[in-house]
Coordinates of C-alpha atoms and ligand atoms in Angstrom, one line a residue:
M278 CA -245.7 5.5 27.5
S279 CA -249.2 4.2 27.3
S280 CA -251.4 6.8 28.9
I281 CA -254.1 9.3 28.2
R282 CA -254.5 13.1 28.7
V283 CA -257.9 14.0 30.0
G284 CA -259.6 17.4 30.1
A285 CA -262.4 17.5 32.7
A286 CA -265.2 19.9 33.5
T287 CA -268.3 19.6 35.7
D288 CA -271.1 22.0 36.4
V289 CA -274.2 21.9 38.6
G290 CA -276.2 23.4 35.7
Q291 CA -278.8 26.1 36.1
V292 CA -281.7 24.2 37.7
R293 CA -280.4 21.8 40.3
D294 CA -279.0 22.7 43.7
L295 CA -276.6 19.8 44.0
N296 CA -274.1 18.4 41.5
E297 CA -274.8 14.6 41.8
D298 CA -272.3 13.8 39.0
S299 CA -268.8 12.6 40.0
Y300 CA -265.7 12.0 37.8
S301 CA -262.2 10.9 37.9
A302 CA -259.6 12.0 35.4
G303 CA -256.1 10.5 35.4
E304 CA -253.4 9.3 33.1
Q305 CA -254.7 5.7 33.2
L306 CA -258.4 6.1 34.0
A307 CA -261.4 8.4 33.1
V308 CA -264.7 7.8 34.8
V309 CA -268.1 9.7 34.8
A310 CA -270.9 8.7 37.2
D311 CA -274.3 10.4 37.3
G312 CA -276.0 9.7 40.7
I313 CA -279.7 9.2 41.2
G314 CA -281.7 9.4 44.5
G315 CA -282.9 12.3 46.5
H316 CA -281.4 14.1 49.6
A317 CA -277.9 14.1 48.2
A318 CA -277.9 10.2 48.0
G319 CA -277.1 10.5 44.3
E320 CA -274.0 12.5 45.1
V321 CA -272.9 9.8 47.5
A322 CA -273.6 7.0 45.1
S323 CA -271.7 8.5 42.2
A324 CA -268.7 9.5 44.4
M325 CA -268.6 6.1 45.9
A326 CA -268.6 4.4 42.5
V327 CA -265.9 6.6 41.1
E328 CA -263.7 6.1 44.2
T329 CA -264.2 2.3 44.2
I330 CA -263.5 2.0 40.5
A331 CA -260.3 4.1 40.7
E332 CA -259.1 2.3 43.7
H333 CA -259.7 -1.2 42.3
F334 CA -258.5 -0.5 38.7
G335 CA -255.4 1.1 40.1
R336 CA -254.5 -2.3 41.5
H337 CA -255.7 -4.3 38.5
P338 CA -255.2 -2.2 35.4
N339 CA -256.6 -4.5 32.8
A340 CA -260.0 -5.1 31.2
A341 CA -261.0 -7.8 33.7
G342 CA -259.9 -5.4 36.5
L343 CA -262.1 -2.6 35.2
L344 CA -265.1 -4.9 34.9
R345 CA -264.4 -6.2 38.5
A346 CA -264.0 -2.6 39.7
V347 CA -267.5 -1.8 38.3
E348 CA -268.9 -4.9 40.1
R349 CA -267.2 -3.8 43.3
A350 CA -268.7 -0.3 43.0
N351 CA -272.2 -1.8 42.4
Q352 CA -271.8 -3.8 45.6
S353 CA -270.5 -0.9 47.6
V354 CA -273.4 1.4 46.5
A355 CA -276.0 -1.3 47.1
E356 CA -274.7 -2.1 50.6
A357 CA -274.5 1.6 51.5
A358 CA -278.1 2.1 50.2
A359 CA -279.3 -0.9 52.3
V360 CA -278.0 0.2 55.6
Q361 CA -279.1 3.9 55.6
A362 CA -282.8 4.7 55.3
D363 CA -282.2 8.1 53.6
R364 CA -280.0 6.4 51.0
Q365 CA -282.4 3.7 50.0
G366 CA -282.9 3.5 46.2
M367 CA -279.7 5.5 45.5
G368 CA -277.8 4.4 42.4
T369 CA -275.5 5.7 39.7
T370 CA -274.7 5.4 36.1
V371 CA -271.1 4.8 35.2
V372 CA -269.0 5.1 32.1
A373 CA -265.3 4.3 32.5
L374 CA -262.3 4.2 30.3
G375 CA -259.2 2.5 31.5
V376 CA -255.8 2.1 29.9
T377 CA -255.1 -1.6 29.7
S378 CA -251.9 -1.7 27.6
G379 CA -248.4 -1.9 29.0
R380 CA -245.9 1.0 28.9
R381 CA -244.3 0.0 25.6
D382 CA -247.5 -1.2 23.9
E383 CA -249.8 0.4 21.5
L384 CA -252.4 2.4 23.5
T385 CA -255.4 0.1 24.2
L386 CA -258.3 1.0 26.4
A387 CA -261.2 -0.8 28.0
L388 CA -264.6 0.9 28.0
V389 CA -267.5 -0.1 30.3
S390 CA -270.9 1.4 30.7
V391 CA -274.0 1.0 32.8
G392 CA -276.8 3.6 32.5
D393 CA -277.2 6.6 30.2
S394 CA -273.9 8.4 30.6
R395 CA -272.2 8.2 27.3
A396 CA -268.9 7.6 25.5
Y397 CA -268.3 9.1 22.1
R398 CA -265.5 8.6 19.6
F399 CA -264.4 11.5 17.5
A400 CA -262.4 10.1 14.5
N401 CA -262.2 11.1 10.8
D402 CA -264.0 14.3 11.7
E403 CA -267.0 12.3 12.8
L404 CA -268.6 11.9 16.2
V405 CA -270.0 8.5 16.9
Q406 CA -271.8 7.4 20.1
L407 CA -270.1 4.2 21.4
T408 CA -272.3 3.4 24.3
E409 CA -276.0 2.5 24.3
D410 CA -278.3 4.3 26.7
H411 CA -279.8 2.0 29.2
T412 CA -283.2 3.7 29.3
V413 CA -286.7 2.3 28.7
A414 CA -287.1 4.4 25.5
A415 CA -283.7 3.5 24.1
E416 CA -284.2 -0.2 24.8
R417 CA -287.6 -0.1 23.1
Q418 CA -286.0 1.6 20.1
R419 CA -283.4 -1.1 19.9
R420 CA -286.1 -3.7 19.9
G421 CA -287.8 -1.9 17.0
E422 CA -290.9 -1.0 19.0
I423 CA -290.5 2.7 18.5
T424 CA -288.6 4.9 16.1
A425 CA -285.6 7.1 16.9
E426 CA -287.9 10.2 16.6
Q427 CA -290.4 8.6 19.0
A428 CA -287.6 7.7 21.4
A429 CA -286.4 11.3 21.4
T430 CA -289.6 12.5 22.9
D431 CA -290.7 9.4 24.8
R432 CA -291.8 10.0 28.3
Q433 CA -289.5 7.2 29.5
R434 CA -286.4 8.5 27.7
H435 CA -284.8 9.3 31.1
V436 CA -286.0 6.2 32.9
L437 CA -283.0 3.9 33.5
T438 CA -283.1 0.2 33.0
R439 CA -279.7 -0.3 34.5
A440 CA -277.8 1.4 37.2
L441 CA -275.1 0.6 39.8
G442 CA -276.4 0.0 43.3
I443 CA -279.9 -1.1 42.3
P444 CA -280.5 -4.7 43.5
Q445 CA -280.5 -6.7 40.3
V446 CA -278.1 -8.7 38.2
L447 CA -275.5 -6.3 37.0
E448 CA -274.9 -6.3 33.3
V449 CA -272.0 -4.2 32.0
D450 CA -271.4 -3.3 28.4
Q451 CA -267.8 -3.6 27.5
W452 CA -265.6 -2.5 24.5
R453 CA -261.9 -2.7 23.6
I454 CA -260.6 0.4 22.0
T455 CA -257.4 1.4 20.2
M456 CA -256.8 5.0 19.1
G457 CA -255.3 6.3 16.0
P458 CA -253.6 9.8 15.4
G459 CA -256.0 12.7 15.8
E460 CA -258.7 10.5 17.4
R461 CA -260.4 11.6 20.6
L462 CA -262.8 10.1 23.1
L463 CA -265.4 11.9 25.1
L464 CA -267.2 10.7 28.3
C465 CA -270.2 12.7 29.6
S466 CA -273.3 12.6 31.8
D467 CA -276.6 13.2 30.1
G468 CA -276.5 16.8 31.2
L469 CA -274.2 17.4 28.2
C470 CA -275.9 15.4 25.4
N471 CA -279.4 16.4 26.4
E472 CA -278.4 20.1 25.9
V473 CA -275.8 20.1 23.2
S474 CA -276.2 18.4 19.8
D475 CA -273.8 16.0 18.3
Q476 CA -272.9 18.6 15.6
E477 CA -272.0 21.2 18.3
I478 CA -270.0 18.6 20.3
A479 CA -268.1 17.7 17.1
G480 CA -267.5 21.4 16.3
V481 CA -265.8 21.9 19.7
L482 CA -263.7 18.8 19.4
R483 CA -262.7 19.8 15.9
S484 CA -261.7 23.3 16.8
T485 CA -260.2 23.0 20.3
D486 CA -257.0 21.0 20.6
D487 CA -256.5 21.4 24.3
P488 CA -258.7 18.7 26.0
Q489 CA -259.2 20.8 29.1
L490 CA -260.4 23.8 27.1
A491 CA -262.6 21.5 25.0
A492 CA -264.2 20.0 28.1
T493 CA -264.7 23.5 29.7
T494 CA -266.2 24.9 26.5
L495 CA -268.7 21.9 26.2
A496 CA -269.8 22.3 29.8
E497 CA -270.3 26.0 29.3
L498 CA -272.3 25.3 26.1
A499 CA -274.6 22.9 28.0
R500 CA -275.1 25.4 30.8
G501 CA -275.8 28.1 28.2
H502 CA -278.4 25.9 26.5
G503 CA -280.4 25.7 29.7
G504 CA -278.3 23.5 32.0
R505 CA -281.4 21.6 33.2
D506 CA -279.2 18.8 34.7
N507 CA -275.8 18.4 36.1
I508 CA -273.1 18.4 33.4
T509 CA -269.9 16.5 33.4
V510 CA -267.5 16.2 30.4
L511 CA -264.2 14.4 30.0
V512 CA -262.3 14.9 26.7
V513 CA -259.8 12.0 26.4
D514 CA -256.7 12.3 24.1
P515 CA -253.8 9.9 23.9
A516 CA -250.8 11.2 25.8
T517 CA -248.4 13.0 23.4
D518 CA -245.8 10.1 23.7
A519 CA -248.4 7.3 23.5
R520 CA -247.9 4.7 20.8
L521 CA -250.9 4.7 18.5
A522 CA -252.4 2.4 15.9
D523 CA -252.5 3.7 12.3
Q524 CA -256.3 3.6 12.6
G525 CA -258.3 3.3 15.8
T526 CA -260.6 0.4 16.4
V527 CA -263.6 -0.2 18.6
T528 CA -264.6 -3.8 19.4
R529 CA -267.5 -4.8 21.5
V530 CA -266.4 -7.4 24.0
H531 CA -269.7 -8.3 25.5
Q532 CA -273.1 -8.4 23.8
P533 CA -275.8 -7.9 26.4
R534 CA -278.9 -10.1 26.2
Q535 CA -281.9 -8.4 24.7
V536 CA -284.5 -8.3 27.4
A537 CA -287.8 -6.4 27.7
P538 CA -287.0 -3.0 29.1
E539 CA -287.8 -2.7 32.7
A540 CA -287.2 0.5 34.6
V541 CA -285.0 0.2 37.7
R542 CA -285.5 3.8 38.8
T543 CA -286.6 7.1 37.6
A544 CA -283.6 9.0 36.6
P545 CA -283.5 12.8 36.8
L546 CA -286.1 14.1 34.3
R547 CA -285.6 16.7 31.7
G548 CA -288.6 18.1 29.9
S549 CA -291.0 15.3 30.7
R550 CA -293.2 15.3 33.8
Q551 CA -294.0 12.0 35.5
R552 CA -295.9 11.3 38.6
I553 CA -293.7 9.3 41.0
V554 CA -295.4 7.9 44.0
T555 CA -292.6 6.6 46.2
P556 CA -292.6 5.6 49.9
R557 CA -290.8 8.9 50.5
V558 CA -293.5 10.9 48.8
V559 CA -296.2 9.0 50.8
A560 CA -294.3 9.7 54.0
F561 CA -294.0 13.3 53.1
L562 CA -297.8 13.6 52.4
L563 CA -298.6 11.9 55.6
A564 CA -296.3 14.3 57.5
I565 CA -298.1 17.2 55.9
A566 CA -301.5 15.7 56.9
V567 CA -300.3 15.2 60.5
V568 CA -299.1 18.8 60.6
L569 CA -302.4 20.2 59.2
L570 CA -304.5 18.0 61.5
T571 CA -302.5 19.1 64.6
G572 CA -302.8 22.7 63.5
W573 CA -306.5 22.4 63.1
M574 CA -306.9 20.7 66.5
V575 CA -304.8 23.5 68.2
L576 CA -307.0 26.2 66.6
R577 CA -310.2 24.3 67.5
W578 CA -309.0 24.0 71.1
Y579 CA -308.2 27.7 71.3
A580 CA -311.5 28.6 69.7
T581 CA -313.6 26.5 72.1
S582 CA -311.5 27.0 75.3
T583 CA -313.6 29.8 76.8
Y584 CA -317.2 30.1 77.9
Y585 CA -319.4 33.1 78.3
L586 CA -322.8 34.0 79.7
K587 CA -325.3 36.2 78.0
S588 CA -329.0 36.9 78.1
N589 CA -331.1 35.7 75.3
G590 CA -333.7 38.2 76.1
A591 CA -335.5 36.2 78.8
E592 CA -333.0 33.7 80.2
L593 CA -329.4 33.5 81.1
V594 CA -327.6 31.2 78.6
I595 CA -324.0 29.7 78.7
Y596 CA -322.2 29.6 75.3
Q597 CA -318.9 27.9 74.4
G598 CA -316.4 29.8 72.3
H599 CA -315.2 33.3 71.8
P600 CA -318.1 35.8 71.9
S601 CA -317.3 37.2 68.4
G602 CA -316.1 33.9 67.0
F603 CA -312.5 32.9 66.1
L604 CA -311.6 32.3 62.4
W605 CA -314.3 30.0 61.1
F606 CA -315.3 28.7 64.6
E607 CA -318.6 30.2 65.8
P608 CA -319.7 30.0 69.5
T609 CA -322.3 27.4 70.3
Q610 CA -325.0 27.4 73.0
R611 CA -323.8 25.1 75.8
A612 CA -326.5 25.3 78.4
K613 CA -329.7 27.1 79.4
T614 CA -329.4 28.0 83.1
G615 CA -333.1 28.2 83.7
I616 CA -332.5 31.5 85.4
K617 CA -334.7 34.3 84.2
V618 CA -333.0 37.6 83.6
N619 CA -335.4 39.3 85.9
Q620 CA -334.2 36.9 88.7
L621 CA -330.9 38.7 88.7
L622 CA -329.8 41.9 90.4
P623 CA -330.3 45.0 88.2
T624 CA -326.5 45.5 87.9
T625 CA -326.1 41.8 86.8
Q626 CA -329.0 42.2 84.4
R627 CA -327.1 45.1 82.7
R628 CA -323.9 43.1 82.7
V629 CA -325.4 40.0 81.0
Q630 CA -326.6 42.2 78.1
R631 CA -323.0 41.8 77.0
P632 CA -321.0 38.6 77.3
V633 CA -319.6 37.7 80.6
V634 CA -316.5 35.6 79.8
E635 CA -315.5 32.7 82.1
P636 CA -312.6 30.3 81.7
T637 CA -314.5 27.1 82.2
L638 CA -318.0 25.7 82.1
D639 CA -318.0 25.2 85.9
A640 CA -317.0 28.9 86.4
A641 CA -319.8 30.0 84.1
W642 CA -322.3 27.9 86.1
A643 CA -320.9 29.3 89.3
Y644 CA -321.3 32.9 88.1
A645 CA -324.9 32.2 87.1
V646 CA -325.9 30.5 90.3
N647 CA -324.1 33.1 92.5
Q648 CA -325.7 36.0 90.8
H649 CA -329.1 34.3 91.1
N650 CA -328.5 33.6 94.8
A651 CA -327.5 37.2 95.3
W652 CA -330.9 38.2 93.8
K653 CA -332.6 35.7 96.1
V654 CA -330.9 37.1 99.2
Q655 CA -332.0 40.6 98.2
Q656 CA -335.5 39.3 97.7
R657 CA -335.6 37.8 101.1
A658 CA -334.2 41.0 102.6
Y659 CA -336.9 43.0 101.0
A660 CA -339.6 40.5 102.3
G661 CA -338.1 40.9 105.8
L662 CA -338.3 44.6 105.5
E663 CA -341.9 44.5 104.4
R664 CA -342.7 42.3 107.5
V665 CA -341.0 44.6 110.0
A666 CA -342.5 47.6 108.3
P667 CA -345.3 49.1 110.4
Ligands
LIG246 MG1 -277.9 13.4 34.6

């Protein structure tokens, strides 16, 4: 029977909170998708892509069906991103391997790729990368603008030029693959190949026959090496009863046009630091500014919400603010009452040596005027007493 045996492992890694990779591993289909986009949108995009591809390829299990499945997935992700604000800009890479041969035929597979998730072939004790990374750095390297060494450290080595769900013309790389005895295929997200060297990957594939154990071992290696991104690994072997070619072949079906690399989105970064000013970042900064401004206004309101009266030595003065200040808000002089301190009753004179707090400016004025009037009443009473005195 023409089928595959897939060992699968996925791990969130050691740095990220969410695993935005998704995969499908069956007897007829193996898919890895690495989602991009914040607030779990990447997780949604990759899961949606894998689900759509599995569903469509299940009904059309041939090379054209796999290509169409990827196109459908692209459409689904783009539509979902368009209708929900928090999913705008979400996308996903995809690398998928589908069995396209009939039950009695030699095992033949179709491979498709968009993005920087990879497919490798392990044959004749040698690991060869089949897919090309659709990143700005890799595209520039292919165009001869930079060397492999420069591409390996280029700031844009994780910036994707193609992804599912991003509104642009979808271009899918395609291959036709047959497998010979002892040959294996490997699909992975960049969380594996960024952490584990080709030599180490080859070492595990050479020494571990069981595809499940090989996949688990590779994911653990990537995690052990830092696990700075989500890790997904599928090790694909022919089923034990599959008919195989004497020697496997890989044929590129579709040669993509060479276009100037243009970033579609910033993929998850590893190592490099880039400043990304997105509408979401701007909105976040604006929200912070509003919170800070509101906080400042509340503090200022509290600091200036009371008034107090105090003698300045000669005159009664109204101040605004807390007598001893509040945080960095110092009290300010609000009004001179024109009332001399010696025009107040002796008890009031003593009281206004220290602040007399009132809740409003009107209340402060009322206190000053009332105390002054009390003094005037007393003065008139004294004058009356002097008149009636013999
Ligand atoms: Mg990744």
